[in-house]
Amino acid sequence: MCDIQSDVSRRHFLVNTGKLSAGILAAGVLSSCQRQAGMAWAPGRRAVGANERINLGVVGVRSRGWALAEGFMNMPNVHIQALCDVDGNVLQRRLGEAQERQGVRPDGYTDIRKMLEDKSIDAVVLGTPNHWHALQTIWACQAGKHVYVEKPVCHNVWEGRQMVQAARRYNVLVQAGFQNRSFINVRRAMQFLQEGGIGRVYMARGLCYKRRDWIGQVKDGVGTGPDYEYYMFNRRGENYSAEYMAKVDYDMWTGPAKLLPFSYNRFHYNWHWNWNYGGGDIANQGPHQFDIARWGLGKVEHPVEISSSGGLYGPPSDQETPNVQTANIKYADGALLVFEVRGLPTNREEGISVGNLFYGTEGWMSLNGSTWKTYLGHNNEPGPGSEGDQEADPMDVAGAGSGGHQGNFIAAIRSGKHSDLTCDIEDGYMSSALPLLANVSYRTGRTLTFDGRREQFVGDRQANALLKRVGRGEYRIPSRV
């Protein structure tokens, strides 16, 4: 077990990542624990040969989880053994669609614990809401299953650390869904930064300028949602009538979160805008750009100071999270990470709505998707970039826009090597923690000092209370995994 915070120096980090450069198309990004110990964790399940079938169980298949399932179904010798969703309306539809795709109907479950009893399942794919990620990952690790878990990997900092400990204790592979880690051009951009291409990188910016429409106000209760024409997120026009909700296990959907009365605006997708389940766009789209920012800065440790402000601007709404938010994050060496969320009409910066900017002592870089450009010296002379580079990843056999991330997960299962993962749970947790820390600052309304080794704020009981939630009843997250 590694210490809570890595003491790896920047130089040691660059040495390790430098070893990856020669094999950038195939090599994985080492986790913080591996960088300290130079070791690979032996998975609890045996390696699976290239010609053997890998059986997957996919949980949460209404939206993102189904997109992942479709990608995995495109891969040779990968089979969807089971689908699990607490919404029976969604589950039955997806079971039929999966049968059409792969010729065999998967087993269907509403309770992941029942699915985990199937010993033929090699790995679990989690596309559930944020508040379920930690407990489902821990349960899967305890059952000896490998895990692919979407970002952010956790709903709060404490449960994220529990996930890392579970992966280590049960010796399974846990891949975090930060697919930029597997994009060829993004990896090349990070290599350029880590090799000093723009000098010492002193600031990284993350941009999330993503228009989000007003969700309105609705009364609690079944069948009380707004008219579909005013509601952008429920794309199928479901009104969650009594008939619909009779097929939903709402208590299990709530899981470790506080049990609240049903609301149209706290259910499918709109849970993102309620603190009980989500964290706003800074913890929705934001984790991807936070991850790239941390990667480009070469940080394997937590920051020391966090300040975040913003607000919810527009007509009255059931939304709790801000639609405009800025976070200023400082590391011990003075490096800065600045993040902006703008959910209202706004301009782009350097042509970027969602992406990253890096500033160094000898130049700067823009990273927009997998396209990167650099400008060097006082005259901003164009430097190296991705123009003309091959963007297709030979491992992206899923064709799901994952940049080969899903293919990387399958390849790691086949090799049985923890070091083959491009985003191990440790890195996924460290990047997920950044927007979560920013949200604590926003909610308390003050600048906070963070002790990364203890993973606690210094002298602030109110802020520390927002770092942990143990869950409820049968959905409690274990203190000892």
PDB file of N, CA and C in Angstrom, residues 154-162 429 432-433 436-437 455 466-469:
ATOM      1  N   CYS A 154     -15.391   9.194  -8.273  1.00  0.00           N
ATOM      2  CA  CYS A 154     -15.993   9.223  -6.942  1.00  0.00           C
ATOM      3  C   CYS A 154     -16.834  10.480  -6.770  1.00  0.00           C
ATOM      4  N   HIS A 155     -17.665  10.467  -5.746  1.00  0.00           N
ATOM      5  CA  HIS A 155     -18.515  11.609  -5.416  1.00  0.00           C
ATOM      6  C   HIS A 155     -17.873  12.495  -4.367  1.00  0.00           C
ATOM      7  N   ASN A 156     -16.939  11.951  -3.591  1.00  0.00           N
ATOM      8  CA  ASN A 156     -16.197  12.739  -2.610  1.00  0.00           C
ATOM      9  C   ASN A 156     -14.804  12.147  -2.454  1.00  0.00           C
ATOM     10  N   VAL A 157     -13.926  12.888  -1.804  1.00  0.00           N
ATOM     11  CA  VAL A 157     -12.510  12.519  -1.729  1.00  0.00           C
ATOM     12  C   VAL A 157     -12.300  11.231  -0.952  1.00  0.00           C
ATOM     13  N   TRP A 158     -12.956  11.084   0.189  1.00  0.00           N
ATOM     14  CA  TRP A 158     -12.731   9.902   1.027  1.00  0.00           C
ATOM     15  C   TRP A 158     -13.058   8.619   0.288  1.00  0.00           C
ATOM     16  N   GLU A 159     -14.199   8.572  -0.385  1.00  0.00           N
ATOM     17  CA  GLU A 159     -14.578   7.331  -1.042  1.00  0.00           C
ATOM     18  C   GLU A 159     -13.656   7.022  -2.217  1.00  0.00           C
ATOM     19  N   GLY A 160     -13.059   8.052  -2.819  1.00  0.00           N
ATOM     20  CA  GLY A 160     -12.085   7.808  -3.877  1.00  0.00           C
ATOM     21  C   GLY A 160     -10.867   7.066  -3.362  1.00  0.00           C
ATOM     22  N   ARG A 161     -10.399   7.457  -2.183  1.00  0.00           N
ATOM     23  CA  ARG A 161      -9.258   6.746  -1.579  1.00  0.00           C
ATOM     24  C   ARG A 161      -9.646   5.314  -1.242  1.00  0.00           C
ATOM     25  N   GLN A 162     -10.883   5.089  -0.820  1.00  0.00           N
ATOM     26  CA  GLN A 162     -11.337   3.728  -0.536  1.00  0.00           C
ATOM     27  C   GLN A 162     -11.301   2.868  -1.798  1.00  0.00           C
ATOM     28  N   TYR A 429      -8.396   8.823  -9.512  1.00  0.00           N
ATOM     29  CA  TYR A 429      -8.789   9.429  -8.242  1.00  0.00           C
ATOM     30  C   TYR A 429      -8.143  10.799  -8.055  1.00  0.00           C
ATOM     31  N   SER A 432      -9.917  13.228 -10.270  1.00  0.00           N
ATOM     32  CA  SER A 432     -11.301  13.438  -9.828  1.00  0.00           C
ATOM     33  C   SER A 432     -11.356  14.297  -8.571  1.00  0.00           C
ATOM     34  N   ALA A 433     -10.335  14.195  -7.725  1.00  0.00           N
ATOM     35  CA  ALA A 433     -10.326  14.952  -6.475  1.00  0.00           C
ATOM     36  C   ALA A 433     -10.287  16.458  -6.716  1.00  0.00           C
ATOM     37  N   LEU A 436     -13.677  18.071  -7.025  1.00  0.00           N
ATOM     38  CA  LEU A 436     -14.368  17.862  -5.752  1.00  0.00           C
ATOM     39  C   LEU A 436     -13.850  18.828  -4.694  1.00  0.00           C
ATOM     40  N   LEU A 437     -12.538  19.048  -4.666  1.00  0.00           N
ATOM     41  CA  LEU A 437     -11.960  20.024  -3.742  1.00  0.00           C
ATOM     42  C   LEU A 437     -12.430  21.433  -4.086  1.00  0.00           C
ATOM     43  N   GLU A 455      -5.017  14.136   3.503  1.00  0.00           N
ATOM     44  CA  GLU A 455      -6.226  14.337   2.708  1.00  0.00           C
ATOM     45  C   GLU A 455      -7.325  14.978   3.552  1.00  0.00           C
ATOM     46  N   LEU A 466     -17.373  17.891   4.219  1.00  0.00           N
ATOM     47  CA  LEU A 466     -17.795  17.690   2.831  1.00  0.00           C
ATOM     48  C   LEU A 466     -16.867  16.756   2.061  1.00  0.00           C
ATOM     49  N   LEU A 467     -15.836  16.259   2.721  1.00  0.00           N
ATOM     50  CA  LEU A 467     -14.902  15.336   2.071  1.00  0.00           C
ATOM     51  C   LEU A 467     -15.337  13.882   2.171  1.00  0.00           C
ATOM     52  N   LYS A 468     -16.362  13.613   2.974  1.00  0.00           N
ATOM     53  CA  LYS A 468     -16.699  12.215   3.251  1.00  0.00           C
ATOM     54  C   LYS A 468     -18.204  12.045   3.397  1.00  0.00           C
ATOM     55  N   ARG A 469     -18.711  10.939   2.848  1.00  0.00           N
ATOM     56  CA  ARG A 469     -20.082  10.502   3.092  1.00  0.00           C
ATOM     57  C   ARG A 469     -20.055   8.981   3.128  1.00  0.00           C
TER      58      ARG A 469
END
